[in-house]
Amino acid sequence: MKDKNLPPTMQMGMRSSVNVSSEMLAALLETPALHALLDSFGEALIVTDGEGRVRFLNLVAERINRLSRQQAVGLSESEFFQRSALNYDDLQTALNRGGNSALTRSREGRVLLSSTHVVPTGAYEKPFRMLTQKDVDSGQAQRRPTLGSRPLEPQGLRDPQDNALHLSPRLSAIADTGVRAFRRRARLLLLGEPGVGKTAIARHIHRAAGWGDRPFIHVNCGSIPESLFESEMFGYERGAFTGALQGGKQGYIEAASGGTLFLDEIGEIPLHVQAKLLKFLEDSTIQSVGSPLSKTVQVQVIAATNKDLRQLVDSGEFRADLYYRLAVLPVEIPPLREHRDDLPFLIDILLSRINGDREPSLSLSAGCRKRLLAYDYPGNIRELVNIFERLAVLADDEAQEQHLPREMLDPPRPLSRRQPAVLDEISDESPEQNLKLQVQHFERQIILQAVDVCGSKRKAAQHLGIDIGTLIRKLQRD
């Protein structure tokens, strides 16, 4: 029976009626005898504690995820998912919907079934969890969806993190320029509005350049608290500060060694850390927090931002020398409204992806498709993806116009900077609108106004009295 008080990622079926304390489990996971036993298993096993941090992974899990035990232990679940060679997007979606398993894929197309299980602990303790991974029948798992009678291109379907968006003709042409520069070791700066597909293009460049078997570390600079930025980026040694992990921690830069470091939201990097990042870009050396020694790390850097970095340089918020180190080749990514010819292609791709594991298959009514083709998508490709996720939930076999978000059905209304206007907009919502959605809509408008007034997400977070990570999450969930 699921505990409704637990977060979605903790709501799993219990596998045992025997409860042991968290302290006992933690001690057991330190014993060499248990390590030897679990290392002999043919399945990958990953154990996280009640705080969601990795406490153990066996040899199979190390090999599949391409993370050593030393690198993984101490990472939060989200950090582990991000640094792994596997793509966990489908599993995270399943967990958020109350499920406990999903398919995960490697860059080479290997398909595994990942399942989470609760390890029961004391009644008032947060339970440990175990993630198991095993190969599934590749013939069944890698069925290729089709567009009519024509199979879709496989490279758009193997890695869910791409969302098949790099296959858009306009974006593919832009990405090809980036691939040529990447192969010549030129640093790329991807520029564009939020949601235009910068992350998908960065991943495409990484793989298209022949680096698919190397690490790709995506760092959202805007989501890291300023006080932790240096230690998260460069790592730290044992005892470097209060609360530091006993064995120290590897930073994002070192985790990307030999591969690609994708610095998203680069305009949000705190000014005091920019000098240290500049030094790394100049001589490829880093110095962990609390360490007197430097180490050399070879990575290829791709940066991205939706801000005008030149304006930030002029205002003193971004170092000019760092800007020129990052922007060897600026790549402009247009908003979706400027390449509307790609819309029919993207709609069919996203619909096909949904139908790859859906029963019954989803189709679009003529009116729904017409609305999709006519909309301006201020949230760009990310908004288009979110709309299809909404249709997959609300519609049975055919998506109708009423399943679309209200903003696609009503003429747009001008947004006032005054908070009461936002409240008036919320109060006009139809009775069918869920209260939670109305609150999220209100929060989003307030945050967008604060970002507009303050000039950056980090400053807006400080103005609103919330953590930058909280602000980013509230913007991305809409």
Coordinates of C-alpha atoms in Angstrom, one line a residue:
M1 CA 0.0 0.0 0.0
K2 CA 1.4 3.4 -1.0
D3 CA 1.9 6.1 1.6
K4 CA 0.2 9.3 0.4
N5 CA 2.4 11.4 2.6
L6 CA 5.6 10.3 0.8
P7 CA 6.7 12.2 -2.3
P8 CA 6.0 10.5 -5.7
T9 CA 9.5 9.1 -6.0
M10 CA 9.1 7.3 -2.7
Q11 CA 5.6 5.8 -3.4
M12 CA 6.6 2.3 -4.3
G13 CA 5.3 -1.1 -3.4
M14 CA 6.8 -2.7 -0.3
R15 CA 8.8 -5.8 -0.9
S16 CA 9.3 -7.0 2.6
S17 CA 7.4 -7.1 5.9
V18 CA 10.7 -6.9 7.9
N19 CA 11.7 -3.4 9.0
V20 CA 15.2 -2.5 10.1
S21 CA 16.5 0.9 11.2
S22 CA 18.1 3.3 8.8
E23 CA 21.2 3.1 11.0
M24 CA 21.4 -0.6 10.6
L25 CA 21.0 -0.5 6.8
A26 CA 23.7 2.2 6.5
A27 CA 26.1 0.1 8.6
L28 CA 25.3 -3.0 6.6
L29 CA 26.1 -1.2 3.3
E30 CA 29.6 -0.5 4.5
T31 CA 30.5 -4.2 5.0
P32 CA 32.9 -5.8 2.5
A33 CA 30.9 -9.1 2.7
L34 CA 27.7 -7.4 1.4
H35 CA 29.7 -5.7 -1.3
A36 CA 31.1 -9.0 -2.5
L37 CA 27.6 -10.6 -2.4
L38 CA 25.9 -7.8 -4.4
D39 CA 28.8 -7.5 -6.8
S40 CA 28.1 -11.1 -7.8
F41 CA 24.6 -10.3 -9.0
G42 CA 23.9 -10.2 -12.7
E43 CA 21.5 -7.2 -12.3
A44 CA 22.5 -3.7 -11.6
L45 CA 21.7 -2.6 -8.0
I46 CA 21.7 1.0 -6.7
V47 CA 20.8 1.8 -3.1
T48 CA 19.8 5.3 -1.9
D49 CA 19.1 6.3 1.7
G50 CA 16.2 8.2 3.2
E51 CA 17.6 11.5 2.0
G52 CA 17.7 10.3 -1.5
R53 CA 21.6 10.0 -1.7
V54 CA 23.4 7.1 -3.3
R55 CA 24.9 4.8 -0.7
F56 CA 25.9 1.8 -2.8
L57 CA 26.0 0.5 -6.4
N58 CA 27.3 -2.9 -7.5
L59 CA 29.8 -3.6 -10.3
V60 CA 27.1 -4.1 -12.9
A61 CA 25.6 -0.7 -12.1
E62 CA 29.0 0.9 -12.3
R63 CA 29.5 -0.5 -15.8
I64 CA 26.0 0.3 -17.1
N65 CA 25.9 3.8 -15.7
R66 CA 29.6 4.5 -16.3
L67 CA 30.1 5.9 -12.9
S68 CA 32.5 4.3 -10.3
R69 CA 31.3 3.7 -6.8
Q70 CA 33.6 6.4 -5.6
Q71 CA 32.1 8.9 -8.1
A72 CA 28.5 7.9 -7.3
V73 CA 28.3 7.5 -3.5
G74 CA 27.1 10.7 -1.9
L75 CA 25.3 12.0 -5.0
S76 CA 21.7 12.9 -4.8
E77 CA 19.3 10.9 -6.9
S78 CA 18.9 13.7 -9.4
E79 CA 22.7 14.2 -9.7
F80 CA 23.2 10.5 -10.2
F81 CA 20.6 10.5 -13.0
Q82 CA 22.2 13.5 -14.6
R83 CA 25.7 12.1 -14.6
S84 CA 24.8 8.6 -15.6
A85 CA 25.4 7.4 -19.2
L86 CA 21.8 6.2 -19.2
N87 CA 18.7 8.4 -19.8
Y88 CA 16.3 8.4 -16.8
D89 CA 13.7 10.8 -18.1
D90 CA 11.1 8.2 -18.6
L91 CA 11.7 6.7 -15.2
Q92 CA 11.4 10.1 -13.5
T93 CA 8.1 10.7 -15.3
A94 CA 6.8 7.3 -14.2
L95 CA 7.8 7.9 -10.6
N96 CA 6.1 11.3 -10.6
R97 CA 2.9 9.6 -11.8
G98 CA 3.0 7.0 -9.1
G99 CA 4.6 4.2 -11.0
N100 CA 7.8 2.3 -10.1
S101 CA 9.4 1.2 -13.4
A102 CA 10.3 2.4 -16.9
L103 CA 12.7 1.7 -19.7
T104 CA 16.0 3.4 -19.7
R105 CA 18.4 3.6 -22.6
S106 CA 22.1 4.0 -23.1
R107 CA 23.6 6.1 -25.8
E108 CA 24.4 3.0 -27.8
G109 CA 20.7 2.0 -27.8
R110 CA 20.9 -0.7 -25.1
V111 CA 17.5 -0.9 -23.4
L112 CA 17.0 -1.8 -19.7
L113 CA 14.1 -2.1 -17.4
S114 CA 14.7 0.1 -14.3
S115 CA 12.5 -0.6 -11.3
T116 CA 12.5 1.0 -7.8
H117 CA 11.7 -0.8 -4.6
V118 CA 11.3 0.4 -1.0
V119 CA 13.5 -1.1 1.7
P120 CA 11.2 -0.8 4.8
T121 CA 12.7 1.0 7.8
G122 CA 11.4 2.1 11.1
A123 CA 7.9 3.6 11.2
Y124 CA 9.1 7.2 11.6
E125 CA 12.1 6.9 9.3
K126 CA 12.4 7.7 5.6
P127 CA 12.9 4.4 3.8
F128 CA 15.9 3.4 1.8
R129 CA 15.3 2.5 -1.9
M130 CA 16.8 0.0 -4.2
L131 CA 16.9 0.6 -8.0
T132 CA 17.3 -2.6 -10.1
Q133 CA 18.2 -2.6 -13.8
K134 CA 18.2 -5.5 -16.2
D135 CA 18.3 -6.0 -20.0
V136 CA 15.0 -6.5 -21.7
D137 CA 14.1 -8.1 -25.0
S138 CA 15.7 -5.7 -27.5
G139 CA 13.3 -6.7 -30.2
Q140 CA 10.3 -5.7 -28.1
A141 CA 11.9 -2.7 -26.4
Q142 CA 13.2 -1.0 -29.5
R143 CA 10.1 -1.1 -31.7
R144 CA 10.3 1.8 -34.0
P145 CA 7.2 4.0 -34.3
T146 CA 6.1 4.9 -37.8
L147 CA 4.7 7.9 -39.6
G148 CA 2.1 6.3 -41.8
S149 CA 4.0 3.4 -43.4
R150 CA 7.4 5.0 -43.1
P151 CA 9.6 4.2 -40.1
L152 CA 11.0 7.2 -38.3
E153 CA 14.7 7.9 -38.2
P154 CA 16.2 5.9 -35.3
Q155 CA 18.5 8.7 -34.1
G156 CA 15.4 10.7 -33.1
L157 CA 14.1 8.0 -30.9
R158 CA 17.0 6.4 -29.1
D159 CA 17.6 9.1 -26.5
P160 CA 14.5 10.6 -24.9
Q161 CA 16.5 13.6 -23.8
D162 CA 16.6 14.8 -27.4
N163 CA 12.8 14.8 -27.7
A164 CA 13.5 14.2 -31.4
L165 CA 13.8 17.9 -31.7
H166 CA 17.2 18.0 -33.3
L167 CA 15.6 16.3 -36.4
S168 CA 13.7 19.5 -37.2
P169 CA 15.1 20.7 -40.5
R170 CA 15.9 24.2 -39.4
L171 CA 17.5 23.1 -36.2
S172 CA 19.5 20.4 -37.9
A173 CA 21.0 22.9 -40.3
I174 CA 22.0 25.1 -37.3
A175 CA 23.4 22.1 -35.4
D176 CA 25.6 21.1 -38.3
T177 CA 27.5 24.3 -38.1
G178 CA 28.0 23.6 -34.4
V179 CA 29.3 20.1 -35.1
R180 CA 31.9 21.4 -37.5
A181 CA 33.1 23.9 -34.9
F182 CA 33.0 21.3 -32.1
R183 CA 35.2 18.9 -34.1
R184 CA 37.8 21.7 -34.4
R185 CA 37.7 22.2 -30.7
A186 CA 36.0 25.6 -30.9
R187 CA 33.9 26.6 -27.9
L188 CA 30.2 27.1 -28.7
L189 CA 27.8 29.6 -27.2
L190 CA 24.2 28.7 -27.9
L191 CA 21.9 31.7 -27.8
G192 CA 18.1 31.8 -27.8
E193 CA 14.9 32.2 -25.9
P194 CA 14.0 29.7 -23.2
G195 CA 12.7 26.5 -24.6
V196 CA 14.1 26.8 -28.1
G197 CA 16.0 23.5 -27.9
K198 CA 19.5 24.5 -26.7
T199 CA 20.0 21.4 -24.6
A200 CA 18.8 19.1 -27.4
I201 CA 21.1 20.8 -29.9
A202 CA 24.0 20.5 -27.5
R203 CA 23.4 16.8 -27.0
H204 CA 23.1 16.4 -30.8
I205 CA 26.4 18.2 -31.4
H206 CA 28.1 16.0 -28.8
R207 CA 27.0 12.7 -30.4
A208 CA 27.1 13.8 -34.0
A209 CA 30.8 14.8 -33.5
G210 CA 31.5 11.1 -32.6
W211 CA 31.6 11.6 -28.8
G212 CA 28.5 9.5 -28.0
D213 CA 30.5 7.1 -25.8
R214 CA 32.0 10.0 -23.7
P215 CA 30.4 11.8 -20.8
F216 CA 27.9 14.6 -21.4
I217 CA 27.4 16.6 -18.2
H218 CA 24.6 19.1 -18.3
V219 CA 24.9 21.8 -15.6
N220 CA 22.1 24.3 -15.1
C221 CA 24.0 27.2 -13.7
G222 CA 20.8 29.0 -12.7
S223 CA 19.6 26.2 -10.4
I224 CA 22.7 26.0 -8.2
P225 CA 22.6 28.1 -5.0
E226 CA 25.3 30.8 -5.1
S227 CA 26.9 29.6 -1.9
L228 CA 27.4 26.1 -3.3
F229 CA 28.4 27.0 -6.8
E230 CA 32.2 26.7 -6.4
S231 CA 32.1 23.4 -4.6
E232 CA 29.5 21.9 -7.1
M233 CA 31.5 23.0 -10.1
F234 CA 35.1 22.3 -8.9
G235 CA 34.4 19.6 -6.2
Y236 CA 35.8 19.6 -2.7
E237 CA 38.1 17.6 -0.4
R238 CA 37.2 15.8 2.8
G239 CA 36.6 18.3 5.6
A240 CA 36.6 21.3 3.3
F241 CA 33.6 22.8 5.1
T242 CA 30.9 21.9 7.6
G243 CA 28.6 19.3 6.1
A244 CA 31.1 18.1 3.5
L245 CA 30.9 14.4 2.6
Q246 CA 33.4 12.3 4.4
G247 CA 35.1 11.3 1.2
G248 CA 34.9 14.6 -0.5
K249 CA 33.0 15.1 -3.8
Q250 CA 33.9 15.3 -7.5
G251 CA 32.7 18.4 -9.2
Y252 CA 30.9 18.7 -12.5
I253 CA 34.0 19.7 -14.4
E254 CA 35.9 16.6 -13.4
A255 CA 32.8 14.4 -14.0
A256 CA 32.9 15.6 -17.6
S257 CA 36.6 14.6 -18.0
G258 CA 37.2 13.4 -21.6
G259 CA 33.7 14.5 -22.7
T260 CA 31.5 17.5 -22.9
L261 CA 30.6 20.0 -20.2
F262 CA 27.4 21.8 -21.1
L263 CA 27.0 25.0 -19.1
D264 CA 23.4 26.0 -19.4
E265 CA 22.2 29.4 -18.2
I266 CA 25.8 30.6 -18.2
G267 CA 24.6 34.2 -17.5
E268 CA 23.6 33.1 -14.0
I269 CA 27.2 32.2 -12.8
P270 CA 28.1 34.2 -9.7
L271 CA 30.7 36.9 -10.5
H272 CA 33.1 35.7 -7.8
V273 CA 33.2 32.2 -9.4
Q274 CA 33.7 33.5 -13.0
A275 CA 37.5 34.2 -12.4
K276 CA 38.0 30.5 -11.4
L277 CA 36.1 29.3 -14.4
L278 CA 38.1 31.6 -16.7
K279 CA 41.4 30.1 -15.3
F280 CA 40.1 26.6 -16.1
L281 CA 39.2 27.6 -19.7
E282 CA 42.6 29.1 -20.1
D283 CA 44.8 26.3 -18.8
S284 CA 42.5 23.3 -18.3
T285 CA 43.3 23.1 -14.6
I286 CA 41.0 23.0 -11.6
Q287 CA 41.6 23.2 -7.8
S288 CA 39.0 21.6 -5.6
V289 CA 37.7 23.5 -2.6
G290 CA 40.0 22.7 0.4
S291 CA 42.8 21.2 -1.8
P292 CA 46.3 22.8 -2.2
L293 CA 46.8 20.9 -5.5
S294 CA 45.7 21.6 -9.0
K295 CA 44.7 18.9 -11.5
T296 CA 44.3 18.9 -15.3
V297 CA 41.0 18.1 -16.8
Q298 CA 40.4 18.0 -20.5
V299 CA 36.8 18.7 -21.5
Q300 CA 35.0 20.3 -24.5
V301 CA 32.8 23.2 -23.3
I302 CA 29.4 24.2 -24.8
A303 CA 27.7 27.2 -23.1
A304 CA 24.1 28.4 -23.5
T305 CA 22.1 31.4 -22.4
N306 CA 18.9 33.3 -23.1
K307 CA 20.4 36.5 -21.9
D308 CA 22.3 39.3 -23.7
L309 CA 25.8 38.6 -22.3
R310 CA 27.2 41.7 -23.9
Q311 CA 24.7 43.8 -21.9
L312 CA 25.7 41.9 -18.8
V313 CA 29.4 42.7 -19.6
D314 CA 28.5 46.4 -19.9
S315 CA 26.7 46.4 -16.6
G316 CA 29.6 44.6 -14.9
E317 CA 27.7 41.4 -14.1
F318 CA 29.7 39.2 -16.5
R319 CA 33.4 39.3 -17.1
A320 CA 34.4 40.4 -20.6
D321 CA 37.4 38.0 -20.8
L322 CA 35.1 35.1 -19.8
Y323 CA 32.6 36.1 -22.5
Y324 CA 35.3 36.0 -25.2
R325 CA 36.6 32.7 -24.0
L326 CA 33.1 31.1 -24.2
A327 CA 31.8 32.8 -27.4
V328 CA 34.4 31.6 -29.9
L329 CA 31.4 30.7 -32.1
P330 CA 28.0 32.2 -31.0
V331 CA 25.1 30.1 -32.5
E332 CA 21.7 31.8 -32.7
I333 CA 18.8 29.4 -32.2
P334 CA 15.5 31.0 -33.5
P335 CA 12.3 30.8 -31.6
L336 CA 9.7 28.3 -32.9
R337 CA 7.5 31.1 -34.3
E338 CA 10.4 31.9 -36.8
H339 CA 10.5 28.5 -38.2
R340 CA 6.9 27.5 -38.3
D341 CA 7.5 25.3 -41.4
D342 CA 8.9 22.8 -39.0
L343 CA 5.7 22.6 -37.0
P344 CA 4.0 19.8 -38.9
F345 CA 7.1 17.7 -38.7
L346 CA 7.5 18.3 -35.0
I347 CA 3.9 17.6 -34.3
D348 CA 4.1 14.2 -36.1
I349 CA 7.3 13.3 -34.4
L350 CA 5.9 14.1 -30.9
L351 CA 2.7 12.2 -31.6
S352 CA 4.6 9.2 -32.8
R353 CA 6.8 9.2 -29.7
I354 CA 3.7 9.2 -27.5
N355 CA 2.2 6.3 -29.4
G356 CA 5.4 4.3 -29.2
D357 CA 4.2 2.9 -25.8
R358 CA 0.6 4.0 -25.6
E359 CA -2.6 1.9 -25.9
P360 CA -4.9 3.0 -27.5
S361 CA -2.9 5.2 -29.9
L362 CA -3.5 8.9 -29.8
S363 CA -4.7 10.9 -32.8
L364 CA -5.5 14.6 -33.3
S365 CA -8.8 15.9 -34.5
A366 CA -8.8 18.3 -37.4
G367 CA -9.7 21.2 -35.0
C368 CA -6.9 20.3 -32.6
R369 CA -4.3 20.1 -35.3
K370 CA -5.4 23.4 -36.7
R371 CA -5.0 25.0 -33.3
L372 CA -1.6 23.5 -32.9
L373 CA -0.5 24.8 -36.2
A374 CA -1.9 28.3 -35.6
Y375 CA -0.4 28.9 -32.1
D376 CA 2.6 31.2 -31.6
Y377 CA 4.3 29.1 -28.8
P378 CA 5.8 31.8 -26.6
G379 CA 7.4 29.0 -24.6
N380 CA 8.9 27.6 -27.9
I381 CA 9.6 23.9 -28.4
R382 CA 9.4 23.2 -24.6
E383 CA 5.9 24.4 -24.6
L384 CA 5.0 22.3 -27.6
V385 CA 6.4 19.2 -25.8
N386 CA 4.4 20.1 -22.6
I387 CA 1.2 20.4 -24.6
F388 CA 1.6 16.9 -26.1
E389 CA 2.3 15.5 -22.6
R390 CA -1.0 17.1 -21.5
L391 CA -2.9 15.6 -24.5
A392 CA -1.5 12.2 -23.7
V393 CA -3.0 12.4 -20.2
L394 CA -6.3 14.1 -20.9
A395 CA -7.4 12.5 -24.2
D396 CA -8.4 8.9 -24.7
D397 CA -7.9 8.0 -28.4
E398 CA -8.4 11.4 -30.1
A399 CA -7.3 14.7 -28.8
Q400 CA -9.9 17.5 -29.2
E401 CA -9.7 21.2 -29.0
Q402 CA -11.0 21.2 -25.4
H403 CA -8.0 19.2 -24.3
L404 CA -5.7 22.0 -25.3
P405 CA -4.6 24.7 -22.8
R406 CA -6.9 27.6 -22.4
E407 CA -4.4 30.1 -23.8
M408 CA -4.5 28.3 -27.2
L409 CA -8.3 28.7 -27.4
D410 CA -8.8 32.3 -26.2
P411 CA -7.3 35.4 -27.7
P412 CA -4.2 36.6 -25.8
R413 CA -4.7 39.2 -23.1
P414 CA -2.0 41.8 -22.3
L415 CA -0.2 41.1 -19.1
S416 CA 0.1 44.0 -16.7
R417 CA 3.0 44.5 -14.4
R418 CA 0.6 45.1 -11.5
Q419 CA 0.0 42.1 -9.3
P420 CA -3.8 42.7 -9.1
A421 CA -4.1 42.2 -12.8
V422 CA -2.6 38.8 -12.4
L423 CA -5.0 38.0 -9.7
D424 CA -7.9 39.2 -11.9
E425 CA -6.7 36.8 -14.6
I426 CA -6.7 33.9 -12.2
S427 CA -10.2 34.8 -10.9
D428 CA -11.6 34.7 -14.4
E429 CA -10.6 31.1 -14.9
S430 CA -13.4 28.6 -15.7
P431 CA -14.8 26.5 -12.8
E432 CA -13.2 23.4 -14.4
Q433 CA -9.7 24.9 -13.8
N434 CA -7.9 23.0 -11.1
L435 CA -6.9 25.2 -8.1
K436 CA -3.4 23.8 -8.2
L437 CA -3.0 24.9 -11.8
Q438 CA -4.3 28.4 -11.0
V439 CA -1.8 28.7 -8.1
Q440 CA 1.0 27.6 -10.4
H441 CA -0.1 30.0 -13.1
F442 CA -0.1 32.9 -10.6
E443 CA 3.4 32.0 -9.3
R444 CA 4.7 31.8 -12.8
Q445 CA 3.4 35.2 -13.7
I446 CA 4.9 36.8 -10.5
I447 CA 8.2 35.1 -11.2
L448 CA 8.3 36.3 -14.8
Q449 CA 7.5 39.8 -13.8
A450 CA 10.3 39.7 -11.1
V451 CA 12.8 38.4 -13.7
D452 CA 11.8 41.1 -16.1
V453 CA 12.2 43.8 -13.5
C454 CA 15.4 42.5 -11.8
G455 CA 17.1 41.5 -15.0
S456 CA 18.2 38.0 -14.0
K457 CA 16.7 34.8 -12.4
R458 CA 19.2 34.9 -9.5
K459 CA 18.3 38.5 -8.6
A460 CA 14.6 37.7 -9.0
A461 CA 15.0 34.8 -6.6
Q462 CA 16.7 37.1 -4.0
H463 CA 14.0 39.7 -4.5
L464 CA 11.2 37.1 -4.0
G465 CA 13.0 35.5 -1.0
I466 CA 13.3 32.1 -2.6
D467 CA 16.2 29.8 -3.6
I468 CA 17.3 30.1 -7.2
G469 CA 16.6 26.3 -7.6
T470 CA 13.0 26.8 -6.5
L471 CA 12.5 29.6 -8.9
I472 CA 13.9 27.5 -11.8
R473 CA 11.7 24.6 -11.0
K474 CA 8.5 26.7 -10.7
L475 CA 9.3 28.2 -14.2
Q476 CA 9.9 24.8 -15.8
R477 CA 6.9 22.9 -14.5
D478 CA 4.3 25.1 -16.3

